[in-house]
Amino acid sequence: MRILVIGGTRFIGPYVVRHLVENGHEVTVYHRGQTQAQLPPQVHHLYGDRYDLPTRRDEIARLAPDAAIDMFAFTEADARATVAGLTGIAGRLTVISSADVYAAFGRLIGIESGPPEPGLLTEESPLRQRIYPYRGDTPRAPDDPHRWRDDYDKILVERVVMSDPALPGTVLRLPIVYGPGDTQHRLFPYLKRMDDGRRVIVLDEIAARWRGARGYVENVAAAIALAATDPRAAGRVYNVAEPEPLSEADWVRAIGRAAGWDGEVVTVPPERLRGVSTIPGDLTHDLAMDTTRIRQELGYVEPIPQEEALRRTIAWERANPPAEYDPARFDYDAEDAALAAS
């Protein structure tokens, strides 16, 4: 298949592109050329801004893409530009969404109220009622590098992509993604404690029970490539995550096993860790997703087992620690005091 990837040069995208190439597809990456990514040499490059797509339809038509993947449509305007550029040209469009569309996420970050959702979140679980989850009462300044967050909302992206019958859409709701190249260094807070020789990692009792959907980057990329190339995915929405969502405590233990750490996880009442190293949000609301649909409909199976995924991530993290971090996140004296008081 001829596949057009919009974006594809940051964290997840290069893995998607490599997976597609390895499976024999002809790939063109449309990007601004601002991010250096290690992509296979046979990949074609088309340079430009996503908002130029509607004016470059003739160029895109010459590529004759059977399918397209939009890796970074964050706003309604982003999605509209993509659809306007590809309708009547691409055979199908797959867009990357997020677990943050669910009402459970709105309750987790405190912008909506309601009881915890029972069980795992399915594709039919309630979505947030409040649009623009990161928009505050006062708009960010035009020169604020986070200005885009005021207009961010994957719910609106999904609506645009799934509403054009001339361009069949597929939506993939991604989890917390970890792996080599993760600019958010999601394993770092726990791995640093382990590598610093901490014998105990302390969590508050509520945080220890919290379950979030997670996925290793190569496995998530495999799911994206599968959905983009399987015609059965047209018109469908899929959750993507590891099959068994771990509690935060079990997640730390899994990292520890892969890191060769033989310490223990100890839980304490939340008030004893106030101001130390807690996870933000109302952690009575899990964000764990059911992934039965993509497994049953498309036959998705993770190519990399979790233990190996963690080993690869840890090796990368140790070789590429963040250039800067807040030392206050690692107040070991305060953690020891919380343990002593328990």
mmCIF file of C-alpha atoms in Angstrom:
data_model
loop_
_atom_site.group_PDB
_atom_site.id
_atom_site.type_symbol
_atom_site.label_atom_id
_atom_site.label_comp_id
_atom_site.label_asym_id
_atom_site.label_seq_id
_atom_site.Cartn_x
_atom_site.Cartn_y
_atom_site.Cartn_z
ATOM 1 C CA MET A 1 0.000 0.000 0.000
ATOM 2 C CA ARG A 2 0.988 3.631 -0.534
ATOM 3 C CA ILE A 3 0.707 5.377 2.813
ATOM 4 C CA LEU A 4 0.993 9.062 3.668
ATOM 5 C CA VAL A 5 2.055 9.795 7.250
ATOM 6 C CA ILE A 6 1.425 13.325 8.486
ATOM 7 C CA GLY A 7 4.010 14.079 11.154
ATOM 8 C CA GLY A 8 5.840 10.907 11.992
ATOM 9 C CA THR A 9 9.171 12.386 13.073
ATOM 10 C CA ARG A 10 8.935 12.619 16.859
ATOM 11 C CA PHE A 11 8.387 9.868 19.451
ATOM 12 C CA ILE A 12 5.865 7.358 18.134
ATOM 13 C CA GLY A 13 5.929 8.291 14.449
ATOM 14 C CA PRO A 14 9.343 6.876 13.491
ATOM 15 C CA TYR A 15 8.359 3.511 14.948
ATOM 16 C CA VAL A 16 5.148 3.554 12.898
ATOM 17 C CA VAL A 17 7.050 4.442 9.728
ATOM 18 C CA ARG A 18 9.640 1.715 10.272
ATOM 19 C CA HIS A 19 6.915 -0.846 10.949
ATOM 20 C CA LEU A 20 5.126 0.085 7.730
ATOM 21 C CA VAL A 21 8.320 -0.087 5.659
ATOM 22 C CA GLU A 22 9.308 -3.426 7.176
ATOM 23 C CA ASN A 23 5.919 -4.772 6.105
ATOM 24 C CA GLY A 24 6.432 -3.744 2.500
ATOM 25 C CA HIS A 25 4.461 -0.507 2.294
ATOM 26 C CA GLU A 26 5.550 2.560 0.329
ATOM 27 C CA VAL A 27 5.638 5.446 2.799
ATOM 28 C CA THR A 28 5.718 9.210 2.323
ATOM 29 C CA VAL A 29 6.143 11.386 5.413
ATOM 30 C CA TYR A 30 4.682 14.889 5.249
ATOM 31 C CA HIS A 31 6.436 17.104 7.811
ATOM 32 C CA ARG A 32 8.013 20.511 8.344
ATOM 33 C CA GLY A 33 11.584 19.233 8.369
ATOM 34 C CA GLN A 34 12.226 20.674 11.825
ATOM 35 C CA THR A 35 12.794 17.368 13.631
ATOM 36 C CA GLN A 36 15.643 15.040 12.724
ATOM 37 C CA ALA A 37 14.337 11.489 12.833
ATOM 38 C CA GLN A 38 16.012 8.228 11.907
ATOM 39 C CA LEU A 39 13.713 6.954 9.190
ATOM 40 C CA PRO A 40 14.413 4.182 6.675
ATOM 41 C CA PRO A 41 16.218 5.474 3.561
ATOM 42 C CA GLN A 42 13.436 4.341 1.237
ATOM 43 C CA VAL A 43 10.938 6.707 2.883
ATOM 44 C CA HIS A 44 9.838 9.649 0.727
ATOM 45 C CA HIS A 45 9.649 13.122 2.263
ATOM 46 C CA LEU A 46 7.220 15.901 1.455
ATOM 47 C CA TYR A 47 7.872 19.131 3.343
ATOM 48 C CA GLY A 48 5.233 21.563 4.484
ATOM 49 C CA ASP A 49 2.877 22.729 7.200
ATOM 50 C CA ARG A 50 -0.312 20.786 7.847
ATOM 51 C CA TYR A 51 -2.353 23.928 7.179
ATOM 52 C CA ASP A 52 -1.000 23.938 3.634
ATOM 53 C CA LEU A 53 -2.521 20.526 2.883
ATOM 54 C CA PRO A 54 -5.728 21.923 1.305
ATOM 55 C CA THR A 55 -3.637 23.954 -1.177
ATOM 56 C CA ARG A 56 -1.385 21.021 -2.068
ATOM 57 C CA ARG A 57 -4.021 18.554 -3.127
ATOM 58 C CA ASP A 58 -2.529 18.143 -6.609
ATOM 59 C CA GLU A 59 0.835 17.090 -5.159
ATOM 60 C CA ILE A 60 -0.818 14.700 -2.743
ATOM 61 C CA ALA A 61 -3.021 13.284 -5.481
ATOM 62 C CA ARG A 62 0.100 12.378 -7.462
ATOM 63 C CA LEU A 63 1.192 10.252 -4.499
ATOM 64 C CA ALA A 64 -2.123 8.376 -4.792
ATOM 65 C CA PRO A 65 -2.147 7.306 -1.119
ATOM 66 C CA ASP A 66 -4.245 4.268 -0.339
ATOM 67 C CA ALA A 67 -4.302 5.350 3.290
ATOM 68 C CA ALA A 68 -3.112 8.206 5.487
ATOM 69 C CA ILE A 69 -2.160 8.473 9.153
ATOM 70 C CA ASP A 70 -2.294 11.780 11.014
ATOM 71 C CA MET A 71 0.086 11.434 13.944
ATOM 72 C CA PHE A 72 -0.366 14.836 15.555
ATOM 73 C CA ALA A 73 -3.798 16.351 14.993
ATOM 74 C CA PHE A 74 -4.282 18.114 18.333
ATOM 75 C CA THR A 75 -7.049 20.593 17.515
ATOM 76 C CA GLU A 76 -10.250 20.782 15.510
ATOM 77 C CA ALA A 77 -8.484 23.082 13.033
ATOM 78 C CA ASP A 78 -5.676 20.540 12.635
ATOM 79 C CA ALA A 79 -8.160 17.817 11.750
ATOM 80 C CA ARG A 80 -10.122 20.025 9.356
ATOM 81 C CA ALA A 81 -6.955 20.895 7.447
ATOM 82 C CA THR A 82 -6.087 17.219 7.091
ATOM 83 C CA VAL A 83 -9.566 16.207 5.950
ATOM 84 C CA ALA A 84 -9.735 19.102 3.473
ATOM 85 C CA GLY A 85 -6.397 18.075 2.015
ATOM 86 C CA LEU A 86 -7.159 14.370 1.707
ATOM 87 C CA THR A 87 -10.874 13.972 0.963
ATOM 88 C CA GLY A 88 -11.316 12.380 -2.438
ATOM 89 C CA ILE A 89 -7.609 11.534 -2.609
ATOM 90 C CA ALA A 90 -6.702 9.140 0.209
ATOM 91 C CA GLY A 91 -8.620 5.922 0.554
ATOM 92 C CA ARG A 92 -8.866 6.186 4.329
ATOM 93 C CA LEU A 93 -7.606 8.296 7.254
ATOM 94 C CA THR A 94 -6.397 7.008 10.621
ATOM 95 C CA VAL A 95 -6.020 9.588 13.375
ATOM 96 C CA ILE A 96 -4.265 9.325 16.719
ATOM 97 C CA SER A 97 -6.450 10.155 19.694
ATOM 98 C CA SER A 98 -6.056 9.627 23.422
ATOM 99 C CA ALA A 99 -7.594 8.202 26.563
ATOM 100 C CA ASP A 100 -8.091 11.816 27.613
ATOM 101 C CA VAL A 101 -11.372 11.883 25.666
ATOM 102 C CA TYR A 102 -13.084 9.853 28.378
ATOM 103 C CA ALA A 103 -15.134 11.377 31.178
ATOM 104 C CA ALA A 104 -12.904 9.472 33.586
ATOM 105 C CA PHE A 105 -10.013 11.713 32.522
ATOM 106 C CA GLY A 106 -12.005 14.865 33.161
ATOM 107 C CA ARG A 107 -12.784 13.606 36.656
ATOM 108 C CA LEU A 108 -9.170 12.551 37.177
ATOM 109 C CA ILE A 109 -7.842 16.059 36.490
ATOM 110 C CA GLY A 110 -10.710 17.760 38.307
ATOM 111 C CA ILE A 111 -12.529 19.555 35.493
ATOM 112 C CA GLU A 112 -15.652 17.374 35.763
ATOM 113 C CA SER A 113 -17.491 15.665 38.577
ATOM 114 C CA GLY A 114 -18.995 12.227 38.867
ATOM 115 C CA PRO A 115 -18.392 8.781 40.325
ATOM 116 C CA PRO A 116 -15.574 6.507 39.150
ATOM 117 C CA GLU A 117 -16.414 4.518 36.022
ATOM 118 C CA PRO A 118 -16.949 0.836 36.833
ATOM 119 C CA GLY A 119 -14.425 -1.557 35.317
ATOM 120 C CA LEU A 120 -12.290 -0.817 32.291
ATOM 121 C CA LEU A 121 -13.092 1.944 29.818
ATOM 122 C CA THR A 122 -14.480 0.622 26.546
ATOM 123 C CA GLU A 123 -14.842 2.547 23.321
ATOM 124 C CA GLU A 124 -18.473 3.159 24.330
ATOM 125 C CA SER A 125 -17.672 4.631 27.757
ATOM 126 C CA PRO A 126 -18.861 8.213 28.373
ATOM 127 C CA LEU A 127 -16.726 10.997 26.952
ATOM 128 C CA ARG A 128 -15.894 14.271 28.638
ATOM 129 C CA GLN A 129 -18.645 16.867 28.592
ATOM 130 C CA ARG A 130 -16.211 19.744 28.949
ATOM 131 C CA ILE A 131 -14.351 20.618 25.778
ATOM 132 C CA TYR A 132 -10.771 21.981 25.869
ATOM 133 C CA PRO A 133 -9.450 20.211 28.979
ATOM 134 C CA TYR A 134 -6.348 22.407 29.293
ATOM 135 C CA ARG A 135 -7.948 25.800 28.626
ATOM 136 C CA GLY A 136 -7.927 28.066 31.667
ATOM 137 C CA ASP A 137 -10.080 31.057 32.540
ATOM 138 C CA THR A 138 -7.513 33.357 30.920
ATOM 139 C CA PRO A 139 -6.149 32.612 27.426
ATOM 140 C CA ARG A 140 -2.428 32.029 27.148
ATOM 141 C CA ALA A 141 -0.388 34.777 25.524
ATOM 142 C CA PRO A 142 0.146 34.451 21.747
ATOM 143 C CA ASP A 143 3.881 33.917 22.281
ATOM 144 C CA ASP A 144 3.405 31.291 25.000
ATOM 145 C CA PRO A 145 4.938 28.001 23.732
ATOM 146 C CA HIS A 146 1.971 26.204 25.316
ATOM 147 C CA ARG A 147 -0.626 28.374 23.561
ATOM 148 C CA TRP A 148 -1.746 25.386 21.475
ATOM 149 C CA ARG A 149 -3.028 23.696 24.641
ATOM 150 C CA ASP A 150 -5.883 26.208 24.822
ATOM 151 C CA ASP A 151 -7.358 24.675 21.653
ATOM 152 C CA TYR A 152 -6.307 21.074 22.234
ATOM 153 C CA ASP A 153 -9.109 18.527 22.278
ATOM 154 C CA LYS A 154 -9.043 15.062 20.772
ATOM 155 C CA ILE A 155 -12.827 14.802 21.046
ATOM 156 C CA LEU A 156 -13.146 17.498 18.379
ATOM 157 C CA VAL A 157 -10.454 15.821 16.275
ATOM 158 C CA GLU A 158 -12.396 12.558 16.394
ATOM 159 C CA ARG A 159 -15.652 14.250 15.400
ATOM 160 C CA VAL A 160 -14.094 15.824 12.322
ATOM 161 C CA VAL A 161 -12.342 12.659 11.163
ATOM 162 C CA MET A 162 -15.378 10.431 11.646
ATOM 163 C CA SER A 163 -17.894 12.773 9.994
ATOM 164 C CA ASP A 164 -16.807 12.770 6.333
ATOM 165 C CA PRO A 165 -18.265 9.797 4.419
ATOM 166 C CA ALA A 166 -15.961 10.562 1.489
ATOM 167 C CA LEU A 167 -12.925 9.873 3.669
ATOM 168 C CA PRO A 168 -13.538 6.850 5.918
ATOM 169 C CA GLY A 169 -11.934 7.424 9.300
ATOM 170 C CA THR A 170 -10.372 5.287 12.002
ATOM 171 C CA VAL A 171 -9.616 6.522 15.525
ATOM 172 C CA LEU A 172 -7.007 5.042 17.852
ATOM 173 C CA ARG A 173 -7.198 6.117 21.496
ATOM 174 C CA LEU A 174 -3.698 5.767 22.876
ATOM 175 C CA PRO A 175 -2.574 5.192 26.466
ATOM 176 C CA ILE A 176 0.412 6.536 28.386
ATOM 177 C CA VAL A 177 3.202 5.553 25.976
ATOM 178 C CA TYR A 178 6.672 4.663 27.204
ATOM 179 C CA GLY A 179 9.825 3.528 25.429
ATOM 180 C CA PRO A 180 13.107 4.712 23.903
ATOM 181 C CA GLY A 181 12.802 8.311 22.770
ATOM 182 C CA ASP A 182 10.147 9.277 25.330
ATOM 183 C CA THR A 183 10.753 12.993 25.846
ATOM 184 C CA GLN A 184 8.589 12.914 28.964
ATOM 185 C CA HIS A 185 10.859 10.285 30.563
ATOM 186 C CA ARG A 186 7.916 8.522 32.167
ATOM 187 C CA LEU A 187 10.037 5.852 33.878
ATOM 188 C CA PHE A 188 12.639 8.296 35.184
ATOM 189 C CA PRO A 189 11.064 9.201 38.561
ATOM 190 C CA TYR A 190 11.034 5.565 39.658
ATOM 191 C CA LEU A 191 14.188 4.423 37.865
ATOM 192 C CA LYS A 192 16.264 7.229 39.381
ATOM 193 C CA ARG A 193 15.199 6.190 42.862
ATOM 194 C CA MET A 194 16.185 2.612 42.105
ATOM 195 C CA ASP A 195 19.527 3.618 40.606
ATOM 196 C CA ASP A 196 20.149 5.956 43.542
ATOM 197 C CA GLY A 197 20.061 2.906 45.788
ATOM 198 C CA ARG A 198 16.725 3.581 47.436
ATOM 199 C CA ARG A 199 15.693 0.361 49.142
ATOM 200 C CA VAL A 200 12.072 1.475 49.409
ATOM 201 C CA ILE A 201 9.852 3.387 47.017
ATOM 202 C CA VAL A 202 7.016 4.972 48.920
ATOM 203 C CA LEU A 203 3.589 5.634 47.403
ATOM 204 C CA ASP A 204 0.480 6.979 48.996
ATOM 205 C CA GLU A 205 -2.216 4.355 49.405
ATOM 206 C CA ILE A 206 -4.554 5.863 46.819
ATOM 207 C CA ALA A 207 -1.836 6.371 44.206
ATOM 208 C CA ALA A 208 -0.627 2.802 44.732
ATOM 209 C CA ARG A 209 -4.041 1.446 43.713
ATOM 210 C CA TRP A 210 -4.508 3.723 40.691
ATOM 211 C CA ARG A 211 -4.603 1.992 37.312
ATOM 212 C CA GLY A 212 -3.686 3.754 34.108
ATOM 213 C CA ALA A 213 -3.579 2.447 30.538
ATOM 214 C CA ARG A 214 -0.004 2.058 29.304
ATOM 215 C CA GLY A 215 1.658 0.896 26.120
ATOM 216 C CA TYR A 216 5.185 0.340 24.867
ATOM 217 C CA VAL A 217 6.010 2.521 21.880
ATOM 218 C CA GLU A 218 6.885 -0.297 19.450
ATOM 219 C CA ASN A 219 3.687 -2.122 20.353
ATOM 220 C CA VAL A 220 1.582 1.010 19.998
ATOM 221 C CA ALA A 221 3.210 1.651 16.616
ATOM 222 C CA ALA A 222 2.325 -1.875 15.520
ATOM 223 C CA ALA A 223 -1.319 -1.236 16.437
ATOM 224 C CA ILE A 224 -1.352 2.019 14.465
ATOM 225 C CA ALA A 225 0.181 0.382 11.400
ATOM 226 C CA LEU A 226 -2.261 -2.523 11.630
ATOM 227 C CA ALA A 227 -5.344 -0.318 11.868
ATOM 228 C CA ALA A 228 -4.147 1.945 9.050
ATOM 229 C CA THR A 229 -3.663 -0.945 6.633
ATOM 230 C CA ASP A 230 -6.599 -3.211 7.524
ATOM 231 C CA PRO A 231 -9.803 -2.217 5.680
ATOM 232 C CA ARG A 232 -11.878 -3.713 8.484
ATOM 233 C CA ALA A 233 -10.847 -0.746 10.642
ATOM 234 C CA ALA A 234 -12.753 1.773 8.502
ATOM 235 C CA GLY A 235 -15.310 3.647 10.580
ATOM 236 C CA ARG A 236 -14.093 2.133 13.841
ATOM 237 C CA VAL A 237 -12.715 3.478 17.116
ATOM 238 C CA TYR A 238 -10.136 1.410 18.997
ATOM 239 C CA ASN A 239 -8.521 1.588 22.409
ATOM 240 C CA VAL A 240 -4.817 0.697 22.358
ATOM 241 C CA ALA A 241 -3.044 -0.388 25.549
ATOM 242 C CA GLU A 242 -1.455 -3.352 27.269
ATOM 243 C CA PRO A 243 -4.041 -6.063 27.983
ATOM 244 C CA GLU A 244 -3.690 -6.055 31.784
ATOM 245 C CA PRO A 245 -3.640 -2.566 33.322
ATOM 246 C CA LEU A 246 -1.358 -2.596 36.346
ATOM 247 C CA SER A 247 -1.847 -0.655 39.532
ATOM 248 C CA GLU A 248 0.807 2.004 40.109
ATOM 249 C CA ALA A 249 2.396 -0.178 42.793
ATOM 250 C CA ASP A 250 2.581 -3.170 40.450
ATOM 251 C CA TRP A 251 3.928 -0.911 37.689
ATOM 252 C CA VAL A 252 6.780 0.162 39.962
ATOM 253 C CA ARG A 253 7.466 -3.481 40.810
ATOM 254 C CA ALA A 254 7.563 -4.374 37.095
ATOM 255 C CA ILE A 255 10.071 -1.579 36.466
ATOM 256 C CA GLY A 256 12.108 -2.825 39.410
ATOM 257 C CA ARG A 257 12.278 -6.387 38.103
ATOM 258 C CA ALA A 258 13.428 -5.204 34.690
ATOM 259 C CA ALA A 259 15.957 -2.829 36.277
ATOM 260 C CA GLY A 260 17.466 -5.471 38.562
ATOM 261 C CA TRP A 261 16.217 -3.678 41.681
ATOM 262 C CA ASP A 262 15.456 -5.814 44.722
ATOM 263 C CA GLY A 263 13.808 -3.181 46.899
ATOM 264 C CA GLU A 264 10.157 -2.954 47.902
ATOM 265 C CA VAL A 265 7.174 -0.699 47.406
ATOM 266 C CA VAL A 266 5.636 0.586 50.632
ATOM 267 C CA THR A 267 2.360 2.487 50.878
ATOM 268 C CA VAL A 268 1.492 5.159 53.435
ATOM 269 C CA PRO A 269 -1.570 7.355 54.053
ATOM 270 C CA PRO A 270 -1.747 10.228 51.536
ATOM 271 C CA GLU A 271 -1.385 12.941 54.165
ATOM 272 C CA ARG A 272 2.086 11.679 55.045
ATOM 273 C CA LEU A 273 3.307 12.332 51.510
ATOM 274 C CA ARG A 274 1.682 15.717 51.059
ATOM 275 C CA GLY A 275 4.127 17.961 49.232
ATOM 276 C CA VAL A 276 6.585 15.131 48.550
ATOM 277 C CA SER A 277 6.272 13.028 45.371
ATOM 278 C CA THR A 278 2.615 12.256 44.796
ATOM 279 C CA ILE A 279 0.942 11.724 41.434
ATOM 280 C CA PRO A 280 -1.362 14.672 40.602
ATOM 281 C CA GLY A 281 -5.100 14.286 40.216
ATOM 282 C CA ASP A 282 -8.042 12.558 41.871
ATOM 283 C CA LEU A 283 -6.692 9.030 41.779
ATOM 284 C CA THR A 284 -9.971 7.460 42.788
ATOM 285 C CA HIS A 285 -10.636 7.638 39.027
ATOM 286 C CA ASP A 286 -8.745 4.977 37.079
ATOM 287 C CA LEU A 287 -7.860 5.537 33.425
ATOM 288 C CA ALA A 288 -7.552 1.887 32.403
ATOM 289 C CA MET A 289 -8.832 0.857 28.978
ATOM 290 C CA ASP A 290 -10.352 -2.342 27.647
ATOM 291 C CA THR A 291 -8.629 -3.361 24.386
ATOM 292 C CA THR A 292 -10.792 -6.335 23.444
ATOM 293 C CA ARG A 293 -12.136 -4.708 20.275
ATOM 294 C CA ILE A 294 -8.840 -4.228 18.404
ATOM 295 C CA ARG A 295 -7.697 -7.700 19.418
ATOM 296 C CA GLN A 296 -10.879 -9.441 18.293
ATOM 297 C CA GLU A 297 -11.608 -7.408 15.152
ATOM 298 C CA LEU A 298 -8.077 -6.941 13.802
ATOM 299 C CA GLY A 299 -6.152 -9.706 15.562
ATOM 300 C CA TYR A 300 -3.815 -7.288 17.314
ATOM 301 C CA VAL A 301 -1.135 -8.820 19.540
ATOM 302 C CA GLU A 302 1.816 -6.956 21.052
ATOM 303 C CA PRO A 303 5.040 -8.007 19.273
ATOM 304 C CA ILE A 304 7.224 -7.096 22.286
ATOM 305 C CA PRO A 305 6.497 -8.640 25.732
ATOM 306 C CA GLN A 306 6.232 -6.166 28.589
ATOM 307 C CA GLU A 307 9.373 -7.357 30.382
ATOM 308 C CA GLU A 308 11.479 -6.871 27.242
ATOM 309 C CA ALA A 309 9.765 -3.544 26.578
ATOM 310 C CA LEU A 310 10.751 -2.336 30.030
ATOM 311 C CA ARG A 311 14.324 -3.563 29.616
ATOM 312 C CA ARG A 312 14.692 -1.627 26.358
ATOM 313 C CA THR A 313 13.174 1.478 27.894
ATOM 314 C CA ILE A 314 15.377 1.301 30.986
ATOM 315 C CA ALA A 315 18.529 0.875 28.898
ATOM 316 C CA TRP A 316 17.606 3.959 26.877
ATOM 317 C CA GLU A 317 16.622 5.956 29.958
ATOM 318 C CA ARG A 318 19.912 5.212 31.689
ATOM 319 C CA ALA A 319 21.818 6.327 28.600
ATOM 320 C CA ASN A 320 19.620 9.398 28.034
ATOM 321 C CA PRO A 321 18.513 10.897 31.360
ATOM 322 C CA PRO A 322 16.651 14.197 31.201
ATOM 323 C CA ALA A 323 18.964 17.183 30.888
ATOM 324 C CA GLU A 324 17.043 18.979 33.622
ATOM 325 C CA TYR A 325 14.689 17.904 36.378
ATOM 326 C CA ASP A 326 13.327 19.321 39.609
ATOM 327 C CA PRO A 327 15.411 18.027 42.549
ATOM 328 C CA ALA A 328 12.424 18.667 44.819
ATOM 329 C CA ARG A 329 10.787 15.616 43.249
ATOM 330 C CA PHE A 330 13.467 13.502 44.896
ATOM 331 C CA ASP A 331 13.296 14.666 48.521
ATOM 332 C CA TYR A 332 14.538 11.448 50.077
ATOM 333 C CA ASP A 333 14.656 12.912 53.591
ATOM 334 C CA ALA A 334 10.941 13.684 53.396
ATOM 335 C CA GLU A 335 10.219 10.203 52.047
ATOM 336 C CA ASP A 336 12.211 8.651 54.884
ATOM 337 C CA ALA A 337 10.261 10.748 57.374
ATOM 338 C CA ALA A 338 6.974 9.553 55.871
ATOM 339 C CA LEU A 339 8.160 5.956 56.204
ATOM 340 C CA ALA A 340 9.317 6.458 59.785
ATOM 341 C CA ALA A 341 5.915 7.855 60.740
ATOM 342 C CA SER A 342 4.031 4.897 59.310
#
